[in-house]
Amino acid sequence: MSATPHPSIFEIPELVGLVAQYLSSQDIVHCTTTSKSWAHQFEPFLWRDIVLKESHPAPQALALNRHRIRSLRISINDSTNLHTLAADLPYTPCSEPSQQLRDSTSSSTATGNNVFFNLRIIRIDYGSLNYVSDWRSLCLDYVLRILNQSPGLLRLSPPYDILGDKVTSSQTESFLYAVAHKLPCIKELNIRGEGALPKVGLEFLRVCLYHPQLANLRCDFEIEELDDHLSEDFHQFNAFLSSMEDDKKAKEATGKSALGSPIKSLRLPGTIYGYPPNFVCTLLRSYLPNLELLHIPGVYVDDAEAPFPVESLRDAVAQGCPKLQHLRCSWRDEHDVDYEDAVKSIVEGCKEWGLKSFHCENLKEDWGDGESPCILETLLENHCETLEEVELVNCQEADSKNLGELFLCRNLKRVKIQQSTSDGAVIEFQHVKFGCRDLKDLQLTMAQPDMNPGTDYFGEEDEEEENEDPLPGGHLERFGRWVRRKAEEAYSEIGSLSKLESLSVGCQETDSQDPVFDHRYDLTLEHGWLRQLAGLKELKRLQMSSDFWSEMGQAEVEFMDAEWPKLEKIEFSKNTKSQVKEHHWKWLQARRPGLVYELGV
């Protein structure tokens, strides 16, 4: 009696799918050429992730396999491929000059509903809809047809300026209708553009707040014509938010649960001056109980005599957003004084449970009144025990002591303090002390303090050492000795971070050519403190944002090879091709074949 042959594991569709998700497109091509059986099993996965940058070589196959596409990336200008994908799909006519074009491409042989039932991600690249043309309007119609046939879509980045005033009103309405009714599973929506009229922008927000699944909403556009916040549309939206609050209270009174919007991550559209405080307070208090990440919107008090409603905004966060743990904020200009109050109010509102991350762009601490605590002081006072990540991008002005105190937050895993310019925020050597021993990612720019002729740089604890080793020449030499001691301590502190995997370090430039003050010597063995970094055994990435490399030689790269066994990448802040061609850098790359040099970072 012959044994029954065992089936191949690749005859089980579920196992094929599990294997295919770990294979690249090229790997799947190889699988299809192995045998007829494998070709049959793996061919559907060739259409899993489609990136269209030019006319598809097999348009008929593209049309036949569109139901297999899970991820689609295409340009709004790509009329050929969009026509292939969507020309035969149902379309709701629009009264526009391009109507004749549309009618000529709409076919009576349109397929059934939900053609793109496997589609999960759409990104529309390139181009803008900020000028009108028949062919571009037709391309947008094709995109709308695809959206109407994609019920399983999870992530969407629609065409740039899709809410702009150059898009026809019927197309805008079709897009809003698709989000509200045709995309029931959508979880992430990223809207990019230059501007939207109030009626359109606020209606879009209304649709998103009512959506039952939307979790991440990012609005990279500005609502126009909201000067003085007297727009009728804006008042209507305030009334809408108030009605939601009333509805919430009514449900609670009858014992029904009022869970609110599922949105977890929110960036509101920008406005010319900012949102009125009552709008922000109502929104946060009433309808965002699941919010975890908030990009703080601009807030503007219209009455110059009225104080900023700090308590109202703080209480709105405390009562309405109990899950909020990640804040993002950014300044646009030096007149955003109310914005600083808004940021501090929201930071204080989260103090009961604690923030985990704080990201800020263009921080300039002196924009406040100079009397109340600044943002960093407020952050440290309320969240020192819970912060895990702090990122200050293009940091313009901040007190060195406050920046240094960030490092005392013991649970920090990632700190990024990026200068806006060479004159941006820096941390002076004496303030570099770490309480966060689990730090994995660190970016900072250090500096020596300005010399103060009236300061004795050696306290009583140094008196005995100073008497044993007197320095000639007076105050400058004493200051130089003190600077070197503090610099050595700072680099020793960095070197004590045994779990650090990524280090981006720089030092403020000086005019001095003396190795005592010239930052270029900092990462050398003879004149600097490279040896203090020997403890970074987990280091994988080193970025030198200052010109440390010009004074490095064979001894320094041998140190890196010996002390940093996991180093994978070295980034140089300038295009230094001539430098990395020098013998010692070539030697290091020969010792570490996988080591990557990245220039001009």
PDB file of C-alpha atoms in Angstrom, residues 236-446:
ATOM      1  CA  GLN A 236     -21.142  77.819  13.830  1.00  0.00           C
ATOM      2  CA  PHE A 237     -18.381  75.403  14.709  1.00  0.00           C
ATOM      3  CA  ASN A 238     -18.203  76.722  18.268  1.00  0.00           C
ATOM      4  CA  ALA A 239     -21.930  76.113  18.476  1.00  0.00           C
ATOM      5  CA  PHE A 240     -21.391  72.649  17.068  1.00  0.00           C
ATOM      6  CA  LEU A 241     -18.843  71.858  19.800  1.00  0.00           C
ATOM      7  CA  SER A 242     -21.223  73.168  22.428  1.00  0.00           C
ATOM      8  CA  SER A 243     -23.989  70.948  21.069  1.00  0.00           C
ATOM      9  CA  MET A 244     -21.662  67.950  21.328  1.00  0.00           C
ATOM     10  CA  GLU A 245     -21.043  68.810  24.965  1.00  0.00           C
ATOM     11  CA  ASP A 246     -24.792  69.054  25.581  1.00  0.00           C
ATOM     12  CA  ASP A 247     -25.304  65.726  23.831  1.00  0.00           C
ATOM     13  CA  LYS A 248     -22.610  64.159  26.005  1.00  0.00           C
ATOM     14  CA  LYS A 249     -24.275  65.414  29.183  1.00  0.00           C
ATOM     15  CA  ALA A 250     -27.678  64.206  27.976  1.00  0.00           C
ATOM     16  CA  LYS A 251     -26.330  60.716  27.336  1.00  0.00           C
ATOM     17  CA  GLU A 252     -24.631  60.609  30.710  1.00  0.00           C
ATOM     18  CA  ALA A 253     -27.902  61.692  32.395  1.00  0.00           C
ATOM     19  CA  THR A 254     -29.733  58.734  30.828  1.00  0.00           C
ATOM     20  CA  GLY A 255     -26.994  56.304  31.802  1.00  0.00           C
ATOM     21  CA  LYS A 256     -25.636  55.905  28.265  1.00  0.00           C
ATOM     22  CA  SER A 257     -21.936  55.947  27.591  1.00  0.00           C
ATOM     23  CA  ALA A 258     -20.591  58.934  25.683  1.00  0.00           C
ATOM     24  CA  LEU A 259     -17.200  57.705  24.551  1.00  0.00           C
ATOM     25  CA  GLY A 260     -16.496  60.548  22.146  1.00  0.00           C
ATOM     26  CA  SER A 261     -14.133  60.499  19.188  1.00  0.00           C
ATOM     27  CA  PRO A 262     -11.608  57.630  18.882  1.00  0.00           C
ATOM     28  CA  ILE A 263      -8.931  60.095  17.723  1.00  0.00           C
ATOM     29  CA  LYS A 264      -5.636  59.375  19.505  1.00  0.00           C
ATOM     30  CA  SER A 265      -3.291  61.709  17.617  1.00  0.00           C
ATOM     31  CA  LEU A 266      -4.368  65.163  16.469  1.00  0.00           C
ATOM     32  CA  ARG A 267      -2.853  68.087  14.647  1.00  0.00           C
ATOM     33  CA  LEU A 268      -5.471  70.741  13.949  1.00  0.00           C
ATOM     34  CA  PRO A 269      -5.291  72.997  10.886  1.00  0.00           C
ATOM     35  CA  GLY A 270      -3.343  76.188  11.363  1.00  0.00           C
ATOM     36  CA  THR A 271      -5.000  79.592  11.481  1.00  0.00           C
ATOM     37  CA  ILE A 272      -3.717  83.090  10.772  1.00  0.00           C
ATOM     38  CA  TYR A 273      -3.581  84.212  14.390  1.00  0.00           C
ATOM     39  CA  GLY A 274      -4.637  81.132  16.339  1.00  0.00           C
ATOM     40  CA  TYR A 275      -7.826  79.650  17.725  1.00  0.00           C
ATOM     41  CA  PRO A 276      -9.874  81.441  20.375  1.00  0.00           C
ATOM     42  CA  PRO A 277      -9.353  79.859  23.818  1.00  0.00           C
ATOM     43  CA  ASN A 278     -12.997  78.883  24.278  1.00  0.00           C
ATOM     44  CA  PHE A 279     -12.859  76.806  21.085  1.00  0.00           C
ATOM     45  CA  VAL A 280      -9.747  74.898  22.222  1.00  0.00           C
ATOM     46  CA  CYS A 281     -11.153  74.407  25.725  1.00  0.00           C
ATOM     47  CA  THR A 282     -14.480  73.090  24.447  1.00  0.00           C
ATOM     48  CA  LEU A 283     -12.810  70.746  21.966  1.00  0.00           C
ATOM     49  CA  LEU A 284     -10.447  69.235  24.548  1.00  0.00           C
ATOM     50  CA  ARG A 285     -13.022  69.008  27.326  1.00  0.00           C
ATOM     51  CA  SER A 286     -15.893  67.581  25.299  1.00  0.00           C
ATOM     52  CA  TYR A 287     -14.908  65.263  22.538  1.00  0.00           C
ATOM     53  CA  LEU A 288     -11.371  63.868  22.722  1.00  0.00           C
ATOM     54  CA  PRO A 289     -11.275  61.447  25.677  1.00  0.00           C
ATOM     55  CA  ASN A 290      -8.990  59.033  23.804  1.00  0.00           C
ATOM     56  CA  LEU A 291      -6.422  61.633  22.787  1.00  0.00           C
ATOM     57  CA  GLU A 292      -2.829  60.506  23.423  1.00  0.00           C
ATOM     58  CA  LEU A 293      -0.840  62.900  21.213  1.00  0.00           C
ATOM     59  CA  LEU A 294      -1.657  66.564  20.605  1.00  0.00           C
ATOM     60  CA  HIS A 295       0.096  69.094  18.449  1.00  0.00           C
ATOM     61  CA  ILE A 296      -0.880  72.192  20.425  1.00  0.00           C
ATOM     62  CA  PRO A 297      -2.708  74.621  18.138  1.00  0.00           C
ATOM     63  CA  GLY A 298      -2.107  78.337  18.063  1.00  0.00           C
ATOM     64  CA  VAL A 299      -4.209  80.183  20.658  1.00  0.00           C
ATOM     65  CA  TYR A 300      -4.936  83.884  20.513  1.00  0.00           C
ATOM     66  CA  VAL A 301      -6.755  86.109  23.006  1.00  0.00           C
ATOM     67  CA  ASP A 302      -8.601  88.648  20.897  1.00  0.00           C
ATOM     68  CA  ASP A 303      -8.969  91.213  23.681  1.00  0.00           C
ATOM     69  CA  ALA A 304      -5.569  92.700  24.507  1.00  0.00           C
ATOM     70  CA  GLU A 305      -6.837  93.639  27.970  1.00  0.00           C
ATOM     71  CA  ALA A 306      -8.090  90.149  28.818  1.00  0.00           C
ATOM     72  CA  PRO A 307      -5.743  87.729  30.624  1.00  0.00           C
ATOM     73  CA  PHE A 308      -5.011  84.354  29.094  1.00  0.00           C
ATOM     74  CA  PRO A 309      -7.442  81.752  30.514  1.00  0.00           C
ATOM     75  CA  VAL A 310      -4.742  79.520  31.979  1.00  0.00           C
ATOM     76  CA  GLU A 311      -7.007  77.727  34.446  1.00  0.00           C
ATOM     77  CA  SER A 312      -9.751  77.036  31.876  1.00  0.00           C
ATOM     78  CA  LEU A 313      -7.385  75.417  29.407  1.00  0.00           C
ATOM     79  CA  ARG A 314      -5.564  73.486  32.121  1.00  0.00           C
ATOM     80  CA  ASP A 315      -8.835  72.158  33.552  1.00  0.00           C
ATOM     81  CA  ALA A 316     -10.135  71.263  30.076  1.00  0.00           C
ATOM     82  CA  VAL A 317      -7.124  68.981  29.567  1.00  0.00           C
ATOM     83  CA  ALA A 318      -7.319  67.497  33.061  1.00  0.00           C
ATOM     84  CA  GLN A 319     -11.034  66.724  32.728  1.00  0.00           C
ATOM     85  CA  GLY A 320     -11.363  65.831  29.060  1.00  0.00           C
ATOM     86  CA  CYS A 321      -8.062  64.237  27.961  1.00  0.00           C
ATOM     87  CA  PRO A 322      -7.005  61.757  30.663  1.00  0.00           C
ATOM     88  CA  LYS A 323      -4.880  59.736  28.204  1.00  0.00           C
ATOM     89  CA  LEU A 324      -2.836  62.632  26.814  1.00  0.00           C
ATOM     90  CA  GLN A 325       0.867  61.773  27.183  1.00  0.00           C
ATOM     91  CA  HIS A 326       2.618  63.222  24.133  1.00  0.00           C
ATOM     92  CA  LEU A 327       2.787  66.946  23.291  1.00  0.00           C
ATOM     93  CA  ARG A 328       4.061  68.676  20.153  1.00  0.00           C
ATOM     94  CA  CYS A 329       4.358  72.431  19.765  1.00  0.00           C
ATOM     95  CA  SER A 330       5.984  74.925  17.388  1.00  0.00           C
ATOM     96  CA  TRP A 331       6.346  78.671  17.218  1.00  0.00           C
ATOM     97  CA  ARG A 332       5.855  80.569  13.992  1.00  0.00           C
ATOM     98  CA  ASP A 333       7.038  84.039  15.005  1.00  0.00           C
ATOM     99  CA  GLU A 334       8.103  86.087  17.988  1.00  0.00           C
ATOM    100  CA  HIS A 335       4.580  87.381  18.584  1.00  0.00           C
ATOM    101  CA  ASP A 336       3.236  84.025  19.780  1.00  0.00           C
ATOM    102  CA  VAL A 337       3.228  85.084  23.446  1.00  0.00           C
ATOM    103  CA  ASP A 338      -0.245  83.598  23.976  1.00  0.00           C
ATOM    104  CA  TYR A 339       1.063  80.349  22.539  1.00  0.00           C
ATOM    105  CA  GLU A 340       3.595  80.017  25.359  1.00  0.00           C
ATOM    106  CA  ASP A 341       0.763  80.380  27.873  1.00  0.00           C
ATOM    107  CA  ALA A 342      -1.226  77.740  25.990  1.00  0.00           C
ATOM    108  CA  VAL A 343       1.676  75.290  26.024  1.00  0.00           C
ATOM    109  CA  LYS A 344       2.304  75.786  29.739  1.00  0.00           C
ATOM    110  CA  SER A 345      -1.414  75.411  30.522  1.00  0.00           C
ATOM    111  CA  ILE A 346      -1.641  72.091  28.681  1.00  0.00           C
ATOM    112  CA  VAL A 347       1.625  70.875  30.222  1.00  0.00           C
ATOM    113  CA  GLU A 348       0.187  71.645  33.677  1.00  0.00           C
ATOM    114  CA  GLY A 349      -3.117  69.991  32.764  1.00  0.00           C
ATOM    115  CA  CYS A 350      -1.347  66.634  32.284  1.00  0.00           C
ATOM    116  CA  LYS A 351       0.487  66.658  35.614  1.00  0.00           C
ATOM    117  CA  GLU A 352      -1.852  64.170  37.331  1.00  0.00           C
ATOM    118  CA  TRP A 353      -0.762  61.284  35.083  1.00  0.00           C
ATOM    119  CA  GLY A 354       2.450  62.668  33.541  1.00  0.00           C
ATOM    120  CA  LEU A 355       3.759  63.238  30.019  1.00  0.00           C
ATOM    121  CA  LYS A 356       5.967  60.701  28.265  1.00  0.00           C
ATOM    122  CA  SER A 357       7.218  62.854  25.393  1.00  0.00           C
ATOM    123  CA  PHE A 358       7.586  66.538  24.556  1.00  0.00           C
ATOM    124  CA  HIS A 359       8.629  67.857  21.130  1.00  0.00           C
ATOM    125  CA  CYS A 360       9.055  71.565  20.437  1.00  0.00           C
ATOM    126  CA  GLU A 361      10.160  73.492  17.341  1.00  0.00           C
ATOM    127  CA  ASN A 362      11.746  76.945  17.386  1.00  0.00           C
ATOM    128  CA  LEU A 363      11.780  77.281  21.164  1.00  0.00           C
ATOM    129  CA  LYS A 364      12.778  80.757  22.297  1.00  0.00           C
ATOM    130  CA  GLU A 365      12.278  81.111  26.010  1.00  0.00           C
ATOM    131  CA  ASP A 366      12.578  84.880  26.221  1.00  0.00           C
ATOM    132  CA  TRP A 367       9.263  85.373  24.385  1.00  0.00           C
ATOM    133  CA  GLY A 368       7.438  85.238  27.714  1.00  0.00           C
ATOM    134  CA  ASP A 369       7.096  88.025  30.262  1.00  0.00           C
ATOM    135  CA  GLY A 370      10.318  87.069  32.034  1.00  0.00           C
ATOM    136  CA  GLU A 371       8.551  86.698  35.399  1.00  0.00           C
ATOM    137  CA  SER A 372       6.540  83.479  35.262  1.00  0.00           C
ATOM    138  CA  PRO A 373       8.254  80.065  34.831  1.00  0.00           C
ATOM    139  CA  CYS A 374       9.341  79.287  31.296  1.00  0.00           C
ATOM    140  CA  ILE A 375       8.154  76.222  29.375  1.00  0.00           C
ATOM    141  CA  LEU A 376      11.112  74.011  30.297  1.00  0.00           C
ATOM    142  CA  GLU A 377      10.764  74.912  33.974  1.00  0.00           C
ATOM    143  CA  THR A 378       7.052  74.080  33.844  1.00  0.00           C
ATOM    144  CA  LEU A 379       7.805  70.805  32.068  1.00  0.00           C
ATOM    145  CA  LEU A 380      10.440  69.773  34.611  1.00  0.00           C
ATOM    146  CA  GLU A 381       8.328  70.769  37.599  1.00  0.00           C
ATOM    147  CA  ASN A 382       5.369  68.617  36.511  1.00  0.00           C
ATOM    148  CA  HIS A 383       6.807  65.702  34.517  1.00  0.00           C
ATOM    149  CA  CYS A 384      10.381  65.026  35.604  1.00  0.00           C
ATOM    150  CA  GLU A 385       9.488  61.492  36.781  1.00  0.00           C
ATOM    151  CA  THR A 386       7.569  60.383  33.670  1.00  0.00           C
ATOM    152  CA  LEU A 387       9.333  61.926  30.651  1.00  0.00           C
ATOM    153  CA  GLU A 388      10.915  59.387  28.296  1.00  0.00           C
ATOM    154  CA  GLU A 389      11.575  61.548  25.249  1.00  0.00           C
ATOM    155  CA  VAL A 390      12.377  65.238  24.726  1.00  0.00           C
ATOM    156  CA  GLU A 391      13.075  66.763  21.323  1.00  0.00           C
ATOM    157  CA  LEU A 392      13.850  70.459  20.820  1.00  0.00           C
ATOM    158  CA  VAL A 393      14.249  71.118  17.092  1.00  0.00           C
ATOM    159  CA  ASN A 394      15.785  74.401  15.905  1.00  0.00           C
ATOM    160  CA  CYS A 395      16.100  75.478  19.504  1.00  0.00           C
ATOM    161  CA  GLN A 396      16.814  79.206  19.348  1.00  0.00           C
ATOM    162  CA  GLU A 397      17.205  80.377  22.923  1.00  0.00           C
ATOM    163  CA  ALA A 398      17.017  78.434  26.168  1.00  0.00           C
ATOM    164  CA  ASP A 399      18.762  78.662  29.494  1.00  0.00           C
ATOM    165  CA  SER A 400      21.733  76.276  29.696  1.00  0.00           C
ATOM    166  CA  LYS A 401      20.842  75.297  33.248  1.00  0.00           C
ATOM    167  CA  ASN A 402      17.272  74.354  32.247  1.00  0.00           C
ATOM    168  CA  LEU A 403      18.565  72.295  29.328  1.00  0.00           C
ATOM    169  CA  GLY A 404      20.989  70.527  31.632  1.00  0.00           C
ATOM    170  CA  GLU A 405      18.256  69.733  34.134  1.00  0.00           C
ATOM    171  CA  LEU A 406      16.417  67.805  31.428  1.00  0.00           C
ATOM    172  CA  PHE A 407      19.152  65.186  31.735  1.00  0.00           C
ATOM    173  CA  LEU A 408      18.178  64.610  35.359  1.00  0.00           C
ATOM    174  CA  CYS A 409      14.831  63.090  34.319  1.00  0.00           C
ATOM    175  CA  ARG A 410      15.691  59.513  35.210  1.00  0.00           C
ATOM    176  CA  ASN A 411      13.363  57.732  32.763  1.00  0.00           C
ATOM    177  CA  LEU A 412      14.561  59.511  29.624  1.00  0.00           C
ATOM    178  CA  LYS A 413      15.426  57.247  26.697  1.00  0.00           C
ATOM    179  CA  ARG A 414      15.870  59.886  23.996  1.00  0.00           C
ATOM    180  CA  VAL A 415      16.984  63.540  24.133  1.00  0.00           C
ATOM    181  CA  LYS A 416      17.490  65.697  21.052  1.00  0.00           C
ATOM    182  CA  ILE A 417      18.510  69.345  21.448  1.00  0.00           C
ATOM    183  CA  GLN A 418      19.175  70.752  17.987  1.00  0.00           C
ATOM    184  CA  GLN A 419      20.530  74.255  17.467  1.00  0.00           C
ATOM    185  CA  SER A 420      18.664  76.522  15.069  1.00  0.00           C
ATOM    186  CA  THR A 421      21.924  78.207  13.985  1.00  0.00           C
ATOM    187  CA  SER A 422      25.488  78.406  15.239  1.00  0.00           C
ATOM    188  CA  ASP A 423      24.176  80.933  17.768  1.00  0.00           C
ATOM    189  CA  GLY A 424      21.298  78.728  18.928  1.00  0.00           C
ATOM    190  CA  ALA A 425      20.782  77.095  22.294  1.00  0.00           C
ATOM    191  CA  VAL A 426      23.760  75.261  23.804  1.00  0.00           C
ATOM    192  CA  ILE A 427      24.516  73.502  27.074  1.00  0.00           C
ATOM    193  CA  GLU A 428      27.528  74.766  28.945  1.00  0.00           C
ATOM    194  CA  PHE A 429      29.971  72.107  30.116  1.00  0.00           C
ATOM    195  CA  GLN A 430      29.249  72.593  33.816  1.00  0.00           C
ATOM    196  CA  HIS A 431      25.542  71.764  33.302  1.00  0.00           C
ATOM    197  CA  VAL A 432      26.094  68.356  31.619  1.00  0.00           C
ATOM    198  CA  LYS A 433      25.136  65.825  34.295  1.00  0.00           C
ATOM    199  CA  PHE A 434      22.987  62.753  33.671  1.00  0.00           C
ATOM    200  CA  GLY A 435      20.437  61.121  35.930  1.00  0.00           C
ATOM    201  CA  CYS A 436      18.968  59.108  33.023  1.00  0.00           C
ATOM    202  CA  ARG A 437      21.245  56.068  32.887  1.00  0.00           C
ATOM    203  CA  ASP A 438      19.031  54.222  30.383  1.00  0.00           C
ATOM    204  CA  LEU A 439      19.461  56.874  27.686  1.00  0.00           C
ATOM    205  CA  LYS A 440      19.779  55.360  24.203  1.00  0.00           C
ATOM    206  CA  ASP A 441      19.688  58.385  21.884  1.00  0.00           C
ATOM    207  CA  LEU A 442      21.393  61.712  22.657  1.00  0.00           C
ATOM    208  CA  GLN A 443      21.925  64.863  20.611  1.00  0.00           C
ATOM    209  CA  LEU A 444      23.427  67.988  22.157  1.00  0.00           C
ATOM    210  CA  THR A 445      25.708  70.924  21.438  1.00  0.00           C
ATOM    211  CA  MET A 446      27.995  71.955  24.279  1.00  0.00           C
TER     212      MET A 446
END
